[in-house]
Short mmCIF file of C-alpha atoms in Angstrom, two decimals:
data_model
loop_
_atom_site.label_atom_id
_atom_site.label_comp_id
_atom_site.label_asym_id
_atom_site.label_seq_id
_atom_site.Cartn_x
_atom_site.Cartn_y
_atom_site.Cartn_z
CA UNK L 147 -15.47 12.56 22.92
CA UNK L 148 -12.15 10.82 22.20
CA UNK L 149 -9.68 12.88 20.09
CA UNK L 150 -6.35 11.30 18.86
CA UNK L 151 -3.70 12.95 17.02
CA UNK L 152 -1.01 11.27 14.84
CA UNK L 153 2.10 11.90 13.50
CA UNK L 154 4.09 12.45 11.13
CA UNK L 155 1.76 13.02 8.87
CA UNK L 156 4.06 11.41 6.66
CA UNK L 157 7.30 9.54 6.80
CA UNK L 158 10.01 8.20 4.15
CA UNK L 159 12.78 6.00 5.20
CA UNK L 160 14.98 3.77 3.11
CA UNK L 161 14.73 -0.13 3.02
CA UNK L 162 15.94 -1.38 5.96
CA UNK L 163 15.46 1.58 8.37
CA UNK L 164 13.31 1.60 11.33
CA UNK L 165 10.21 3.98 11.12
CA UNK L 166 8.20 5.55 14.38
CA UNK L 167 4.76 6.44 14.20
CA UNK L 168 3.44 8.46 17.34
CA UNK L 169 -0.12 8.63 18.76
CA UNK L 170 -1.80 10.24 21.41
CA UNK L 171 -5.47 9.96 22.65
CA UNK L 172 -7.50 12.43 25.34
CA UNK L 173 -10.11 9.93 26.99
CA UNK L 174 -8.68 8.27 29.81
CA UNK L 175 -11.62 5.35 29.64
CA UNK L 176 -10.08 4.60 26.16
CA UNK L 177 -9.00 0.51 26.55
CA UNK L 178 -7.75 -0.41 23.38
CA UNK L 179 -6.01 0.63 20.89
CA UNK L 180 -5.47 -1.28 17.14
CA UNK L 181 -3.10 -0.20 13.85
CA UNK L 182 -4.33 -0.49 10.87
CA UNK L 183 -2.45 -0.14 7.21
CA UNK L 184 -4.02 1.07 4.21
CA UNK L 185 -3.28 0.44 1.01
CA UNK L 186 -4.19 2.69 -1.88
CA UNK L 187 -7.86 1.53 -2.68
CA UNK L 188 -8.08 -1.22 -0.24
CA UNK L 189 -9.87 -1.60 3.30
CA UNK L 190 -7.64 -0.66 6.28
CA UNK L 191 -6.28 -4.22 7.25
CA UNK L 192 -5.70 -4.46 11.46
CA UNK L 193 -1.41 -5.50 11.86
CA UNK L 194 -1.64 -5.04 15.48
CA UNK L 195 -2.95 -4.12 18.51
CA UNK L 196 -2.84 -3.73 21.97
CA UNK L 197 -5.44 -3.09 25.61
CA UNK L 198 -4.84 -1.20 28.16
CA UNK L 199 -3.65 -3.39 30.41
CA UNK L 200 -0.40 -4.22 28.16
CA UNK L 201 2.40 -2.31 27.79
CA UNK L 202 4.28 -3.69 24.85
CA UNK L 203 3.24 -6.33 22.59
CA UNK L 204 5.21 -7.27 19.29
CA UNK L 205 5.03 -9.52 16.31
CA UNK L 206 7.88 -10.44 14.45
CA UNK L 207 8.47 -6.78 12.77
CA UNK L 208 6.15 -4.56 14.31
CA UNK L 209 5.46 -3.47 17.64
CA UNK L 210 3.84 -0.83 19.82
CA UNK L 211 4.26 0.54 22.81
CA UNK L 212 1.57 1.85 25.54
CA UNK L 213 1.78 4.84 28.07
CA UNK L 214 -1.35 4.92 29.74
CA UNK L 215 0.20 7.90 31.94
CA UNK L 216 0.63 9.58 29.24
CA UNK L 217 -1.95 8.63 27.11
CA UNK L 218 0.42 7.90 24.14
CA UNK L 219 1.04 4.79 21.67
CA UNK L 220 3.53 4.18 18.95
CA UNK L 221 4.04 1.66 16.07
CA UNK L 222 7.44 0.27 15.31
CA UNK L 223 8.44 -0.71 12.47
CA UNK L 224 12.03 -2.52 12.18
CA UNK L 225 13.75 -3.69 9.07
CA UNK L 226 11.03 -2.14 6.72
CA UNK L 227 10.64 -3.28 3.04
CA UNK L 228 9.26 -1.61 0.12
CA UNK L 229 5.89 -3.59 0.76
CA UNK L 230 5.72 -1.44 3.72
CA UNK L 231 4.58 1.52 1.99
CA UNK L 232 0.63 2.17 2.89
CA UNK L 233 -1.03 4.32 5.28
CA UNK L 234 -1.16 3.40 8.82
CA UNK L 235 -3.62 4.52 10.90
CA UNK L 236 -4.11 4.51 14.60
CA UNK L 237 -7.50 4.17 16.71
CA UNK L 238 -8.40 4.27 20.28
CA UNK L 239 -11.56 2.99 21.46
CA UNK L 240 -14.07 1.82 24.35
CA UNK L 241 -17.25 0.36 23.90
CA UNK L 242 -17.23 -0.37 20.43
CA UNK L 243 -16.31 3.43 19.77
CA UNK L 244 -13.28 3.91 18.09
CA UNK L 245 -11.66 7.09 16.78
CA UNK L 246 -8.84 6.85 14.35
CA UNK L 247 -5.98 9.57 14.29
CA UNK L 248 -4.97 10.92 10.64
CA UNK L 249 -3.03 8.79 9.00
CA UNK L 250 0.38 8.57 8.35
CA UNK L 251 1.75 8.20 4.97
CA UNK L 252 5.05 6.01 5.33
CA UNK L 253 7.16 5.83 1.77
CA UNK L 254 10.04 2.92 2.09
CA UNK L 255 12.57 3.36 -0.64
CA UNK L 256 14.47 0.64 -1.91
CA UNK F 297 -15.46 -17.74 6.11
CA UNK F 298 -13.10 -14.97 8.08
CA UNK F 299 -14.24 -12.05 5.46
CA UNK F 300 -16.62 -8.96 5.65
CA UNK F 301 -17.97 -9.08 1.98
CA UNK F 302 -19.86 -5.60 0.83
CA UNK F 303 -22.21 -4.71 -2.21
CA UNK F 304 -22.02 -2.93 -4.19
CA UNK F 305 -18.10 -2.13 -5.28
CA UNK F 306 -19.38 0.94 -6.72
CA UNK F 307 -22.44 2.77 -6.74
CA UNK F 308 -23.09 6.01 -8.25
CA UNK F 309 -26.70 7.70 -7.64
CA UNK F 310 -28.37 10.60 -8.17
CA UNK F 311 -29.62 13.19 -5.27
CA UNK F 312 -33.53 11.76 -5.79
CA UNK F 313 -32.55 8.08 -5.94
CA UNK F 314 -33.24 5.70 -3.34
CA UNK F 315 -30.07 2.92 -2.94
CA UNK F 316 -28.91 0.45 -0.63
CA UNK F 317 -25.72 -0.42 0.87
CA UNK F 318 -24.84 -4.37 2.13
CA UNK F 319 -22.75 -5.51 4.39
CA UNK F 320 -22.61 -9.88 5.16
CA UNK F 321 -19.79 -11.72 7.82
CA UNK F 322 -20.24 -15.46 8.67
CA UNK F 323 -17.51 -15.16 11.72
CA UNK F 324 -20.62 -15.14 14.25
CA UNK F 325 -19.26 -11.38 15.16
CA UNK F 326 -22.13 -9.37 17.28
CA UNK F 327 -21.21 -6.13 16.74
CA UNK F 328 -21.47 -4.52 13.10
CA UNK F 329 -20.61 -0.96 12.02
CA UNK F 330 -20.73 1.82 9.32
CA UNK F 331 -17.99 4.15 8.42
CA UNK F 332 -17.56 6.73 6.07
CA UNK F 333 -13.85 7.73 4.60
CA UNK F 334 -13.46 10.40 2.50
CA UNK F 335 -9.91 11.05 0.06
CA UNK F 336 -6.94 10.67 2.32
CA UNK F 337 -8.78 10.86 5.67
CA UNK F 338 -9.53 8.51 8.39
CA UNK F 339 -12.40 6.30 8.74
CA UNK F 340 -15.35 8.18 10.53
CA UNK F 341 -17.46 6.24 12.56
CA UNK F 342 -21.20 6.19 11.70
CA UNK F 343 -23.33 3.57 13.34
CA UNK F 344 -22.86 0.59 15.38
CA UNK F 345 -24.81 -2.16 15.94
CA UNK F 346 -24.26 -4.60 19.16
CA UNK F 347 -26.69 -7.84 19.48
CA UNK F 348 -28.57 -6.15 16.33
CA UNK F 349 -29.67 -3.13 18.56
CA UNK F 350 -28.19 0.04 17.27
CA UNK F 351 -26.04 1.20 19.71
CA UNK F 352 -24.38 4.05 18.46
CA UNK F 353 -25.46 7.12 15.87
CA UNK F 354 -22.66 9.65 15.40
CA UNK F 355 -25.20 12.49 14.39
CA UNK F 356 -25.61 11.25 10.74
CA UNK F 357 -27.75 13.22 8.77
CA UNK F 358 -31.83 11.05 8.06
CA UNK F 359 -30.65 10.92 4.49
CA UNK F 360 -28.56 7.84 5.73
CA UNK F 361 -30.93 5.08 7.50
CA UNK F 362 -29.05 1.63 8.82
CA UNK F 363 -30.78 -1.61 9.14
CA UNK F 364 -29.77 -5.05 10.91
CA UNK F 365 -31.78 -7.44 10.13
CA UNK F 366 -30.23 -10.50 11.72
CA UNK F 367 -26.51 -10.55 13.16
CA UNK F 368 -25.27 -11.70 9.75
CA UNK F 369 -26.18 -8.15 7.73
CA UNK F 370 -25.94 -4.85 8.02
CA UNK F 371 -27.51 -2.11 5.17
CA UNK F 372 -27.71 1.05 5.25
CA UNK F 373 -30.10 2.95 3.00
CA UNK F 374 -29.55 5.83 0.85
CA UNK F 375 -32.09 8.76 -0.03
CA UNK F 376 -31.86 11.88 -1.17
CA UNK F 377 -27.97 12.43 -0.62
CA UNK F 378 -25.73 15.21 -2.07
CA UNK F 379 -22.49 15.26 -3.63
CA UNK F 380 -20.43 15.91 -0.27
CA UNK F 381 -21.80 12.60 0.58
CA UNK F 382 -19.74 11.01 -2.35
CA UNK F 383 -16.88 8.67 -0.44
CA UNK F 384 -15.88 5.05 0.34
CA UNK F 385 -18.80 3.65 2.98
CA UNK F 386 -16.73 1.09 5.66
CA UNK F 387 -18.80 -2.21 7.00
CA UNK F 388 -16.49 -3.90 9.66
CA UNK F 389 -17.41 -6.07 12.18
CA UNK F 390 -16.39 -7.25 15.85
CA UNK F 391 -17.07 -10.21 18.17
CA UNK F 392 -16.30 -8.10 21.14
CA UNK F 393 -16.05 -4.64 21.87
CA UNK F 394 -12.49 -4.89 20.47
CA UNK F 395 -10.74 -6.39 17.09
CA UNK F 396 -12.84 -4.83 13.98
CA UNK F 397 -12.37 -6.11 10.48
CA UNK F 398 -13.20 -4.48 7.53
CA UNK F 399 -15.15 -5.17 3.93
CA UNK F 400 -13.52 -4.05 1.29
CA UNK F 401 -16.39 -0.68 1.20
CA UNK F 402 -17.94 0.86 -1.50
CA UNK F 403 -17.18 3.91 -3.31
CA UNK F 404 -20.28 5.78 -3.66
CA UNK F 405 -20.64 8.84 -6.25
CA UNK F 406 -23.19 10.96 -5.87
CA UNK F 407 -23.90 13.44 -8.98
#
């Protein structure tokens, strides 16, 4: 089955840094893949996602990035504010089965 | 009505109680799912359910029975459980095979 693997595990950066979150998957049938954040104590909210037949797709501060050759994915965050802080997982999936990597912990100071 | 609503918030149960989990969306999504996330893990996928036929059963132990009654709800039924079992229980749903939203889960506790 589908394995992904995330990192960091977890990440501080000050207010107004960039932060990189990095994901790879092993199933090459895998067609989409979403980012969620997580707040302490609340559902895992989607903030963006892409398919496989995209390489880049962005909205306003975020973006990510697809290499289907390489079977990696990354979240970008730009300009990141203290309202930033959550967990973010990633997920790859076909056929309504998705498989989420391990969460990053990203901590944005003021 | 763009929300996955879940009941209970909370549940705690004991290992020879019988409980249910619900799980209602009014976005006219066909796909429904169950997912379990323990204390700073990832969701783990449990069941899914496309055009109310369950579709997918990640090896979950008979202790844990879902249900679709009609594209609207999702349950999942509870018996016998032990304590490892305690965790947040995800309902999300899907109108595709793609974009799944979550409820807001509840935290079971089993003693």
């Amino acid at each position: 089955g589908e394995n992904v693997e995330q990192h960091p595990s977890t990440l501080s950066v000050q207010e107004g840094d960039s932060a990189v979150i990095k994901c790879t998957y092993s199933d090459s049938a895998s067609n989409y893949f979403p980012w969620y954040k997580q707040e302490l104590g609340k559902r895992p909210q989607l903030i963006i996602d892409i398919r496989s037949n995209v390489g880049e797709k962005k909205d306003q501060r975020i973006a990510v990035t697809l290499n289907k050759t390489a079977k990696h994915f990354s979240l970008h965050i730009t300009e990141t504010q203290p309202e930033d802080s959550a967990v973010y997982f990633c997920a790859a999936s076909k056929d309504n089965d998705m498989r989420f990597g391990a969460g990053t912990r990203l901590t944005v100071k003021p | 009505d763009t929300e996955v609503t879940q009941t209970p918030k909370h549940l705690v149960m004991g290992m020879t109680n019988k409980k249910s989990l619900k799980c209602e969306q009014h976005m006219g999504h066909r796909a429904m799912y169950w997912y379990k996330q323990k204390a700073k893990k990832p969701p783990e996928l449990m069941f899914v359910y496309s055009y109310e036929k369950l579709s997918i059963n990640e090896s979950v132990p008979s202790r844990f029975s879902p249900e679709c009654p009609n594209s609207s709800l999702l349950n999942l039924h509870l018996h016998a459980l032990q304590p490892e079992d305690s965790a947040l229980y995800l309902c999300a749903s899907s109108q595709g095979e793609q974009r799944q939203y979550f409820g807001p889960g509840t935290r079971l506790t089993v003693l």
